[in-house]
PDB file of C-alpha atoms and ligand atoms in Angstrom:
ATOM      1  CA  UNK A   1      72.638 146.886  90.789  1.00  0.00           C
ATOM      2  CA  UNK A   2      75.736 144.707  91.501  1.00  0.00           C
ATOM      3  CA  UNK A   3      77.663 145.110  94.928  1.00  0.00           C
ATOM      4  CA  UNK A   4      80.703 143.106  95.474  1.00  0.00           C
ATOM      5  CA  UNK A   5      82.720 142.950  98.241  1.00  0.00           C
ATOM      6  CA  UNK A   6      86.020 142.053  99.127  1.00  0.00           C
ATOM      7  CA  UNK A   7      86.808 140.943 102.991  1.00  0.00           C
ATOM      8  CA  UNK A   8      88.650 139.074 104.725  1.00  0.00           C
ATOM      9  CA  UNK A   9      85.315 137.668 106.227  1.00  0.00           C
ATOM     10  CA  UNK A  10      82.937 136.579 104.203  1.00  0.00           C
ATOM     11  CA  UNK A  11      80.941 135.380 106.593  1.00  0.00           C
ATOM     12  CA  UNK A  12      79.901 138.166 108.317  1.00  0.00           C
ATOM     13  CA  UNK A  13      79.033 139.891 104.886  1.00  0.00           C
ATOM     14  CA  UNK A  14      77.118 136.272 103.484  1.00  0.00           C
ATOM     15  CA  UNK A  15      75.159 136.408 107.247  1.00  0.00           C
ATOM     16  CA  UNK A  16      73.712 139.419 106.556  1.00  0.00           C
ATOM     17  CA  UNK A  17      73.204 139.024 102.881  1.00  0.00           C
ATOM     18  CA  UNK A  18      71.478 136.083 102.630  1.00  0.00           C
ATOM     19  CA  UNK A  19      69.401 137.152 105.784  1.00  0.00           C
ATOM     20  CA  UNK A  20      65.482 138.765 105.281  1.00  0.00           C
ATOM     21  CA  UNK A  21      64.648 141.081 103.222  1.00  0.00           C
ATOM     22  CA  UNK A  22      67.953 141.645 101.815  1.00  0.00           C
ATOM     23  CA  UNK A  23      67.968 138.030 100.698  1.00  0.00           C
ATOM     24  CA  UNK A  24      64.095 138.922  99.168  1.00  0.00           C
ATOM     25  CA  UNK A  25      65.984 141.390  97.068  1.00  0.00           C
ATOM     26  CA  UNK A  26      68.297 139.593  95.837  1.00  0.00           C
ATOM     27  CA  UNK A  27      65.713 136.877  95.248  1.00  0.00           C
ATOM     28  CA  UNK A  28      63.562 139.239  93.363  1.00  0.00           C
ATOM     29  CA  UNK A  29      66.862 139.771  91.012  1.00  0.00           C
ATOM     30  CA  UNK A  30      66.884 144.041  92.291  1.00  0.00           C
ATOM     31  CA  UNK A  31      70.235 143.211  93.252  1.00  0.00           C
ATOM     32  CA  UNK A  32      73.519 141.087  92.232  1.00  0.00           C
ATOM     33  CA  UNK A  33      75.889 140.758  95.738  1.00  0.00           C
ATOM     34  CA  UNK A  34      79.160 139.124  94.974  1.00  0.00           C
ATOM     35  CA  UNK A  35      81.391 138.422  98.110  1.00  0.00           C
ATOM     36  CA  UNK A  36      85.661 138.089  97.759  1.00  0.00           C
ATOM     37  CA  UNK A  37      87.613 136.338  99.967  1.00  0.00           C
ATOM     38  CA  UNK A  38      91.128 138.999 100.214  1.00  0.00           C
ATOM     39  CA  UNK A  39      93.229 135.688 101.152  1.00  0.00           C
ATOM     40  CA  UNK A  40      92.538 133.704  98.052  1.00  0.00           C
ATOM     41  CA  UNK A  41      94.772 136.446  97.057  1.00  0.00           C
ATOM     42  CA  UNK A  42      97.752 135.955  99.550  1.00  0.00           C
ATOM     43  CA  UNK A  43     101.182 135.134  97.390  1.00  0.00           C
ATOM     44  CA  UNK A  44     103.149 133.818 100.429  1.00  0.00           C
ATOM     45  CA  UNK A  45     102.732 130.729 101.934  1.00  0.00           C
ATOM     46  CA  UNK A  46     101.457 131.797 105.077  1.00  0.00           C
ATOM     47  CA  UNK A  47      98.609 133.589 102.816  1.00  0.00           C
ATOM     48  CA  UNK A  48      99.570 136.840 104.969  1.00  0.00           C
ATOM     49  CA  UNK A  49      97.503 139.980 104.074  1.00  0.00           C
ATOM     50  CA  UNK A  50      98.706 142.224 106.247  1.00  0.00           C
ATOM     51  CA  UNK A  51     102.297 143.850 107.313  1.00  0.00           C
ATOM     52  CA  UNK A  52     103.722 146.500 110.267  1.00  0.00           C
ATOM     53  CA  UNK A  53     103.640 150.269 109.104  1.00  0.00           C
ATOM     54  CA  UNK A  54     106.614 151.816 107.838  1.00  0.00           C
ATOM     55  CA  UNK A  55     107.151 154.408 109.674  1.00  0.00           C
ATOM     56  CA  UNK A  56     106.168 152.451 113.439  1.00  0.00           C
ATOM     57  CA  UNK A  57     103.540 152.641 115.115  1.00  0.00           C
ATOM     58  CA  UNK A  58     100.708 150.486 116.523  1.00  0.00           C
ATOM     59  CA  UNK A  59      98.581 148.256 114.493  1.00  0.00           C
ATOM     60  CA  UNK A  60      99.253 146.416 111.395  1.00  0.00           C
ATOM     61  CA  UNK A  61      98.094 147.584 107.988  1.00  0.00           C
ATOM     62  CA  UNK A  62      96.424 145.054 104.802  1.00  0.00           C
ATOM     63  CA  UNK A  63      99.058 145.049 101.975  1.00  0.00           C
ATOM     64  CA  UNK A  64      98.513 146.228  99.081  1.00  0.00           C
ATOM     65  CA  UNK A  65      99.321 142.811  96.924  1.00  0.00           C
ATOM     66  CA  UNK A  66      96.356 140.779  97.599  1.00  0.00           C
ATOM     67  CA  UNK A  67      93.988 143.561  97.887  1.00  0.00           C
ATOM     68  CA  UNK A  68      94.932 144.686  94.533  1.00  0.00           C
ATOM     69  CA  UNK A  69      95.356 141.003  92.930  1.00  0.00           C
ATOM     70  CA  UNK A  70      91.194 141.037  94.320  1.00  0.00           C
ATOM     71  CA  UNK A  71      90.507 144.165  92.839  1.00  0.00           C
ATOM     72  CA  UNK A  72      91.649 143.476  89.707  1.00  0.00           C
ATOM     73  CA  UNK A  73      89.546 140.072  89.390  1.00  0.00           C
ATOM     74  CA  UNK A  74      86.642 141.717  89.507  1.00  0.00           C
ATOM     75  CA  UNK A  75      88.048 144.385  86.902  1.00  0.00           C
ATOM     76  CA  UNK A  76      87.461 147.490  90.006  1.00  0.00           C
ATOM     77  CA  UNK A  77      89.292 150.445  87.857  1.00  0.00           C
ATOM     78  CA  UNK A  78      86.175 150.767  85.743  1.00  0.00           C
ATOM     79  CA  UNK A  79      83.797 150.626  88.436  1.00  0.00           C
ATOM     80  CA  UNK A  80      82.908 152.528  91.609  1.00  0.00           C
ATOM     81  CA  UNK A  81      85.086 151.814  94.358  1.00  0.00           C
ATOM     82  CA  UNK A  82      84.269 152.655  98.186  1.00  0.00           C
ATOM     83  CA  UNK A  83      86.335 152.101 100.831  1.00  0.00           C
ATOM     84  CA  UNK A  84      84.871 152.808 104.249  1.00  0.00           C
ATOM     85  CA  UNK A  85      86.652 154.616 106.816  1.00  0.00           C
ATOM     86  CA  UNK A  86      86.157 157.120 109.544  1.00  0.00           C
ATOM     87  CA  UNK A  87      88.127 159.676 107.354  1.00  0.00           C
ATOM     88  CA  UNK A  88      86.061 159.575 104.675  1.00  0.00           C
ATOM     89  CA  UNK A  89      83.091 161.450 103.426  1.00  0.00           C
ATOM     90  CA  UNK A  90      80.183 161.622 106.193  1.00  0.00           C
ATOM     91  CA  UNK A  91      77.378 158.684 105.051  1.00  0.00           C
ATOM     92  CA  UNK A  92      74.117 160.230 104.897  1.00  0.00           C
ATOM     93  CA  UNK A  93      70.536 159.628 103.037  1.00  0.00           C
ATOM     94  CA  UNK A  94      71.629 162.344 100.230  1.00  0.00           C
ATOM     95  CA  UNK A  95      75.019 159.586  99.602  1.00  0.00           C
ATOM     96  CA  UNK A  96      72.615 156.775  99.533  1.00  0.00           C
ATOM     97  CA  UNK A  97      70.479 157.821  97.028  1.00  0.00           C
ATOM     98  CA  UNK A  98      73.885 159.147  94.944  1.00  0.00           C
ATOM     99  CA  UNK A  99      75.461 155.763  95.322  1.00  0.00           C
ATOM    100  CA  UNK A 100      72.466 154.094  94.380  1.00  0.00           C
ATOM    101  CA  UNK A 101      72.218 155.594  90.646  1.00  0.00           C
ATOM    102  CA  UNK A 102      75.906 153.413  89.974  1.00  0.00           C
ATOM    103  CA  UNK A 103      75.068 149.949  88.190  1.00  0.00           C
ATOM    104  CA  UNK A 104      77.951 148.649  90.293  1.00  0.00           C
ATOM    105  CA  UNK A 105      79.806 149.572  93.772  1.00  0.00           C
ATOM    106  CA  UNK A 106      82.575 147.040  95.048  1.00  0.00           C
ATOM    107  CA  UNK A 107      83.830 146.931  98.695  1.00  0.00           C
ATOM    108  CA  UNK A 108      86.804 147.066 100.453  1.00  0.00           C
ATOM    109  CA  UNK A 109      86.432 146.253 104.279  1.00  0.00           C
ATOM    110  CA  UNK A 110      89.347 147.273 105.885  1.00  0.00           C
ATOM    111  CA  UNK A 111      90.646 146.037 109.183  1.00  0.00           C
ATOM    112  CA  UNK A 112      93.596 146.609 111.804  1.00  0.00           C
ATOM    113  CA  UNK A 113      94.909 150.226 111.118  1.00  0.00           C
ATOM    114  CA  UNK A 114      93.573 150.319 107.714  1.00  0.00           C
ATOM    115  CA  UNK A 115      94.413 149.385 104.028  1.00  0.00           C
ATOM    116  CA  UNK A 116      97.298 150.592 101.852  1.00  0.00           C
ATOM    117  CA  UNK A 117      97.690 154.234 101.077  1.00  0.00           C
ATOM    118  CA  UNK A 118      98.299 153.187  97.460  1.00  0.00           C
ATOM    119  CA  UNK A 119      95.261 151.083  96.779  1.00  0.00           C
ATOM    120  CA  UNK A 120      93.480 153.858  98.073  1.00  0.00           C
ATOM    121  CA  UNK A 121      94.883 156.351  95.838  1.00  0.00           C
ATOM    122  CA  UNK A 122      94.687 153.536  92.541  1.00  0.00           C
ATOM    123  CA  UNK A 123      91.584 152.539  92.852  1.00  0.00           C
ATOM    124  CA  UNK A 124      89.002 154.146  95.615  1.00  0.00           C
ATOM    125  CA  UNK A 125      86.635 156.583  94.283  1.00  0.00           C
ATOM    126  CA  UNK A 126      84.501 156.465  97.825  1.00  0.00           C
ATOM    127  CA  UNK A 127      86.363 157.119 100.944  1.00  0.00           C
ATOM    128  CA  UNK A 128      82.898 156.601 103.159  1.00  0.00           C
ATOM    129  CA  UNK A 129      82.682 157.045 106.828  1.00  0.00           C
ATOM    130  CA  UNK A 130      79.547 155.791 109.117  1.00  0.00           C
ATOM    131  CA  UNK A 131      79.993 158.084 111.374  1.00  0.00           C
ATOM    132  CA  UNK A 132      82.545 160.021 114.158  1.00  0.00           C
ATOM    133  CA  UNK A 133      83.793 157.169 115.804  1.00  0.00           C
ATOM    134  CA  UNK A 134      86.158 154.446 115.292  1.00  0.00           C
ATOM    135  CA  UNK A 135      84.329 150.331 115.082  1.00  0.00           C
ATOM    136  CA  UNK A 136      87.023 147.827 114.310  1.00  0.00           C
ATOM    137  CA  UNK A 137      85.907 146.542 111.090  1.00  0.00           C
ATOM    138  CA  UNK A 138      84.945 147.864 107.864  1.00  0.00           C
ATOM    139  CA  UNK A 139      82.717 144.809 107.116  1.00  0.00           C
ATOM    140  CA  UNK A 140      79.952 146.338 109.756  1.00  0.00           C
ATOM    141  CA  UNK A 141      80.579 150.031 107.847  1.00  0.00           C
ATOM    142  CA  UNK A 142      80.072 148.604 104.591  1.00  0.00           C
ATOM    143  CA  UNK A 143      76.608 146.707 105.418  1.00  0.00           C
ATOM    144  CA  UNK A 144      75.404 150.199 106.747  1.00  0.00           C
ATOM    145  CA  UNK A 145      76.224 151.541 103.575  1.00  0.00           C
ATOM    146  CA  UNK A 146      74.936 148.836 101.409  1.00  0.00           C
ATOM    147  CA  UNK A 147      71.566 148.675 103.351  1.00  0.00           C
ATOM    148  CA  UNK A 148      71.326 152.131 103.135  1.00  0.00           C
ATOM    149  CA  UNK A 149      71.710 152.328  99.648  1.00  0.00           C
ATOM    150  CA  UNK A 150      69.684 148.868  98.184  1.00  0.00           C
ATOM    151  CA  UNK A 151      66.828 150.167 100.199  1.00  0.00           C
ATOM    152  CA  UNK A 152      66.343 153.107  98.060  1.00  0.00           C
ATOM    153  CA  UNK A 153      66.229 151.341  95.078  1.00  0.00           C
ATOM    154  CA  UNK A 154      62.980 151.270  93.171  1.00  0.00           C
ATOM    155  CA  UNK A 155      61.011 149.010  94.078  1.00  0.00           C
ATOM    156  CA  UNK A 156      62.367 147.820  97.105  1.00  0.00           C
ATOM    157  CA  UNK A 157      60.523 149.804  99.716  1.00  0.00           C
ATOM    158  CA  UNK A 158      56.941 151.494  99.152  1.00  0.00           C
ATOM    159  CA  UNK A 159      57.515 155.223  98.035  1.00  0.00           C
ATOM    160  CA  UNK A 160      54.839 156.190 101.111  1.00  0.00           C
ATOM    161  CA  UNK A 161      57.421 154.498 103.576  1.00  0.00           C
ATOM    162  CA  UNK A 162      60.145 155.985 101.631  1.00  0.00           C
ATOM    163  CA  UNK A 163      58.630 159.834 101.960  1.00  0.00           C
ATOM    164  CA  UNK A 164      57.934 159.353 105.490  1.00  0.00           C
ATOM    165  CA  UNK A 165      60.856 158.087 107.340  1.00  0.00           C
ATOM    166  CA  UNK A 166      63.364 160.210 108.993  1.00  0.00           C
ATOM    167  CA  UNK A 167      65.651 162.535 106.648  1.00  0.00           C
ATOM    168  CA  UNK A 168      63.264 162.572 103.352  1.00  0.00           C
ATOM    169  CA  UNK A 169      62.229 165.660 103.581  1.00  0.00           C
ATOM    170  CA  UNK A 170      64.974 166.803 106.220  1.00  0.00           C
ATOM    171  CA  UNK A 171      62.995 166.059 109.043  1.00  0.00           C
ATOM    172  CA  UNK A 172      63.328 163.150 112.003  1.00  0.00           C
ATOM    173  CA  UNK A 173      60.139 160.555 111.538  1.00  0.00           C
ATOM    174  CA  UNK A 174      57.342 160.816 114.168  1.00  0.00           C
ATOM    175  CA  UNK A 175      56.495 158.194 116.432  1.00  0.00           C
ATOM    176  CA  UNK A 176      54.434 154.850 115.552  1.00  0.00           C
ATOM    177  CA  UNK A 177      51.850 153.069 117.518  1.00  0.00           C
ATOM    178  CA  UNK A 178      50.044 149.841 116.724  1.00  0.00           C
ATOM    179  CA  UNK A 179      47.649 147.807 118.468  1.00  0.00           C
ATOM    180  CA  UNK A 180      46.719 147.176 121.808  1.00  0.00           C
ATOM    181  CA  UNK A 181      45.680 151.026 122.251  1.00  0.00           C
ATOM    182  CA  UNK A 182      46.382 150.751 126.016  1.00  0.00           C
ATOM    183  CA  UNK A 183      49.856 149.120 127.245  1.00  0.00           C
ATOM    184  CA  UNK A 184      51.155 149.583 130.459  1.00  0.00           C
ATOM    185  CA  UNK A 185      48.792 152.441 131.373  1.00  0.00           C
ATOM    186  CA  UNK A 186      49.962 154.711 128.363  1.00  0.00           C
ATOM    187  CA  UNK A 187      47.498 155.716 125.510  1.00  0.00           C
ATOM    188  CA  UNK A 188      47.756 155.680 122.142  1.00  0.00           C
ATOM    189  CA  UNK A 189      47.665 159.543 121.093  1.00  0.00           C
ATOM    190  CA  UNK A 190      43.540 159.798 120.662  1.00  0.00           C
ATOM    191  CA  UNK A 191      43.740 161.830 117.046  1.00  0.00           C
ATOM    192  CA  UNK A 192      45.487 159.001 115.640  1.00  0.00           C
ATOM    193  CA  UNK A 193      42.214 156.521 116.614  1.00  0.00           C
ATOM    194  CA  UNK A 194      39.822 159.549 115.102  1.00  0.00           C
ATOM    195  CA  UNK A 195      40.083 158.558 111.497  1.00  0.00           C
ATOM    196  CA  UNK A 196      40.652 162.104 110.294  1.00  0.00           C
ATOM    197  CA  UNK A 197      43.310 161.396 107.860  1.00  0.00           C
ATOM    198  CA  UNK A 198      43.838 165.501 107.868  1.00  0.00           C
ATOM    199  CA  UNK A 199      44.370 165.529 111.764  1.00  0.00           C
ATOM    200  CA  UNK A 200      46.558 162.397 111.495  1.00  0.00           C
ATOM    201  CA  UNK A 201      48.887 164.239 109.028  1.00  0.00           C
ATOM    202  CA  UNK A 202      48.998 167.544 111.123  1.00  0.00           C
ATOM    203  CA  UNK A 203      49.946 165.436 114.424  1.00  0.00           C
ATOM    204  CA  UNK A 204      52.838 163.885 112.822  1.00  0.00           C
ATOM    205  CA  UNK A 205      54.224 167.033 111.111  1.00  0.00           C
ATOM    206  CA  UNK A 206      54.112 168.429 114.751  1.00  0.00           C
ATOM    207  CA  UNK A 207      55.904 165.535 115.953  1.00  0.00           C
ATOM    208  CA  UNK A 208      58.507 165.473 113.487  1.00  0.00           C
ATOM    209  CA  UNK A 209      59.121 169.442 113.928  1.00  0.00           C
ATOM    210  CA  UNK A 210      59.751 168.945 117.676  1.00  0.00           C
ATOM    211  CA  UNK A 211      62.044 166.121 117.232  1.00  0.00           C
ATOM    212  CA  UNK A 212      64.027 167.368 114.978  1.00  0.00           C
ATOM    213  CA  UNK A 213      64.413 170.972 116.861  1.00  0.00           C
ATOM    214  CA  UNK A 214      65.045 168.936 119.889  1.00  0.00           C
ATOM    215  CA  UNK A 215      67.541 166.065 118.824  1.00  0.00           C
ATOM    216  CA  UNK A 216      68.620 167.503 115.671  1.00  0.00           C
ATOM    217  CA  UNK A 217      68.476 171.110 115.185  1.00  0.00           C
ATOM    218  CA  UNK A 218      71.308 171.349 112.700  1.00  0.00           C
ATOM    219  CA  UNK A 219      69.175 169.320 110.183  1.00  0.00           C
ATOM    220  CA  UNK A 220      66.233 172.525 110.133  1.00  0.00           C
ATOM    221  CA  UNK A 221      68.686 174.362 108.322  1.00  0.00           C
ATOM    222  CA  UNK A 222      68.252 172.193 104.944  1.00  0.00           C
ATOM    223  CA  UNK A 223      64.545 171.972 105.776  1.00  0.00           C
ATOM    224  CA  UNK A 224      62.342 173.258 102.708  1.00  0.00           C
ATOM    225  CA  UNK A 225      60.344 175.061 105.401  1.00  0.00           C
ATOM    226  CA  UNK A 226      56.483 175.000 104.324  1.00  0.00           C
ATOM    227  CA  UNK A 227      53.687 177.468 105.972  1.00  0.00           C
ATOM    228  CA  UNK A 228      52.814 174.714 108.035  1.00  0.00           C
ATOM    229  CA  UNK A 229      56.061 174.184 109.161  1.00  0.00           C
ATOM    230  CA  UNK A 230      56.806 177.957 110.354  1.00  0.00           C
ATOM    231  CA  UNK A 231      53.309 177.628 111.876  1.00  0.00           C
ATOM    232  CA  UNK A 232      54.709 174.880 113.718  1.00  0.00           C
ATOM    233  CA  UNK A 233      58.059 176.042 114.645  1.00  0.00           C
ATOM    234  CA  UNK A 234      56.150 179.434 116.046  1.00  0.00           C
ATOM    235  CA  UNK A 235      53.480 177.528 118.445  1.00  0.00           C
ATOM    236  CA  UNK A 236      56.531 175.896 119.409  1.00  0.00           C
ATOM    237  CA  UNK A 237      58.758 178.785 120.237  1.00  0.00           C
ATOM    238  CA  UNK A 238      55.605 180.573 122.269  1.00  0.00           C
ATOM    239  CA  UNK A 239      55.264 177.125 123.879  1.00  0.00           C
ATOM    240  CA  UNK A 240      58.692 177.295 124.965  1.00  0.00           C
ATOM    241  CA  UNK A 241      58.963 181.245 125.938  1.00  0.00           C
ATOM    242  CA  UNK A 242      55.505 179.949 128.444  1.00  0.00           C
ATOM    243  CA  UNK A 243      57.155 177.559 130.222  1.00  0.00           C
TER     244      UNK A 243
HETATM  245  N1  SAM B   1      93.184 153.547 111.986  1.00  0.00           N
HETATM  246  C1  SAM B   1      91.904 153.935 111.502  1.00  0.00           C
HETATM  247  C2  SAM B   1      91.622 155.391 111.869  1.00  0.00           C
HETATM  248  O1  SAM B   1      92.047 155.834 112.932  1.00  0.00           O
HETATM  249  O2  SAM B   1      90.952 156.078 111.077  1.00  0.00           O
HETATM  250  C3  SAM B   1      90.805 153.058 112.080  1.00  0.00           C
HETATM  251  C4  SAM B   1      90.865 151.661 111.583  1.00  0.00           C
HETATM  252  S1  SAM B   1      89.475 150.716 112.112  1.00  0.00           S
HETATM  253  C5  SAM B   1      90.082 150.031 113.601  1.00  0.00           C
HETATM  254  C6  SAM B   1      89.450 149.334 111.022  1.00  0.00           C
HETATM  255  C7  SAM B   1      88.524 149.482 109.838  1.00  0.00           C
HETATM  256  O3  SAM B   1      87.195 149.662 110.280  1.00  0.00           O
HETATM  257  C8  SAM B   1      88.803 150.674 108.930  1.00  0.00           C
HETATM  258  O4  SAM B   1      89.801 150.402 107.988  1.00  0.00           O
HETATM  259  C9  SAM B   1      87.463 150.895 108.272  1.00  0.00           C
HETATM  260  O5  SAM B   1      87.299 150.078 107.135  1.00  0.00           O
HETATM  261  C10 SAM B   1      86.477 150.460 109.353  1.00  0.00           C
HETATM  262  N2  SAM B   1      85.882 151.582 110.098  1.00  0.00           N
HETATM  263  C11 SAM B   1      86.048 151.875 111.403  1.00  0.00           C
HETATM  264  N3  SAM B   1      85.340 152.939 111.771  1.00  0.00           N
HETATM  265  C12 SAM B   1      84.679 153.359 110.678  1.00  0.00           C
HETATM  266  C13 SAM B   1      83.781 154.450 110.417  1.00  0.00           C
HETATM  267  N4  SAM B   1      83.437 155.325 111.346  1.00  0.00           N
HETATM  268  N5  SAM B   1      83.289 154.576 109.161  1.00  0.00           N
HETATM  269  C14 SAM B   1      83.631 153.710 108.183  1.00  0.00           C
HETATM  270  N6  SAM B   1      84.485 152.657 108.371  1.00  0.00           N
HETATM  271  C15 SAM B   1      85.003 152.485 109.601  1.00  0.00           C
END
């Protein structure tokens, strides 16, 4: 897969590329990561790329100009476009794993009030957002998005770890221990020192049931729910009617 991005920082996108594992990645040739500097697009001589609304209002908005001029040299109409942004579709591990089946996905990291209504409308296919609140740039957005897609990629991440972690089957992850098995006077949880790989597995079902109907109880209602996991849910609910 190629992802290219177009910013008006490149640094903070380069940082985290060329940082650990991602950098392994690209290494490894799994991934392609192309970064666009907007400006080198600018037409005036102060290499502006942004402009006050029409209309008023606070904030200034990119122009359209440059960001299309960028677009366009790295031929974005035939490709998948995403533009993060807190209006746009809610980011989740189903997206991921969607965006990840594209050979290519180019970038467009927003800042200020936002980009041009018109580039949006000529060449986004993505409108993305991270999440219900408002950061100021979409260069942090778009390295959520990014991570959360590359890591799905074959390959990248052991299908075990993959199968595991929170959201892959609809549930939040349970909770990991490592060595010493005594720290600060707490325990490690004694069935996961038994070596009963059956016991083990059981624990962390439980675990991941009662964190997920505790944080996230919205997320049950896409759960494929499993004999074990109504078992679960039902010691649970007398657990809770006892107390
Ligand atoms: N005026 C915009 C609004 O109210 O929706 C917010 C602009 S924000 C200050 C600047 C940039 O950060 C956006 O263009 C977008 O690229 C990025 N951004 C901020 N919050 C985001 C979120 N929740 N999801 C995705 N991108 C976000």
């Amino acid at each position: 897969m190629k992802v290219t991005v177009l910013t008006l920082f490149p640094e903070i996108i380069s940082g985290y590329l060329d940082a650990s594992i991602m950098a392994k990645v690209r290494d490894e040739g799994k991934i392609n990561t192309e970064v666009v500097q907007i400006r080198d697009f600018a037409q005036d001589r102060h290499r502006s790329c942004d402009d006050a609304p029409y209309g008023g209002g606070a904030g200034m908005v990119l122009k359209p100009e440059p960001l299309a001029l960028a677009l366009d040299s790295v031929d974005a109409s035939s490709k998948r476009v995403v533009y993060p942004t807190p209006s746009g579709r809610p980011f989740d591990q189903d997206y991921a794993g969607e965006l990840g089946k594209a050979d290519e996905l180019v970038f467009i990291c927003g800042r200020y009030e936002g980009i041009d209504q018109r580039i949006i409308d000529e060449y986004v296919t993505d409108e993305i957002s991270i999440g219900d609140y408002v950061i100021s740039s979409g260069e942090i957005a778009a390295l959520v998005i990014i991570d959360g897609v590359y890591r799905l990629l074959e390959g990248v991440i052991s299908r075990e770890s993959l199968e595991e972690e929170s959201f892959s089957r609809g549930l939040l992850e349970y909770p990991h221990y490592t060595r010493p098995a005594q720290f600060h006077g707490r325990d490690v949880p004694e069935v996961l020192l038994s070596g009963h790989h059956g016991e083990i597995q059981r624990w962390r079902l439980l675990k991941q049931v009662e964190k997920t109907v505790k944080i996230r109880p919205d997320l049950l209602e896409q759960v494929d729910i499993t004999e074990e996991i109504r078992n679960i849910l039902g010691e649970l609910e007398t657990a809770r009617k006892g107390e």
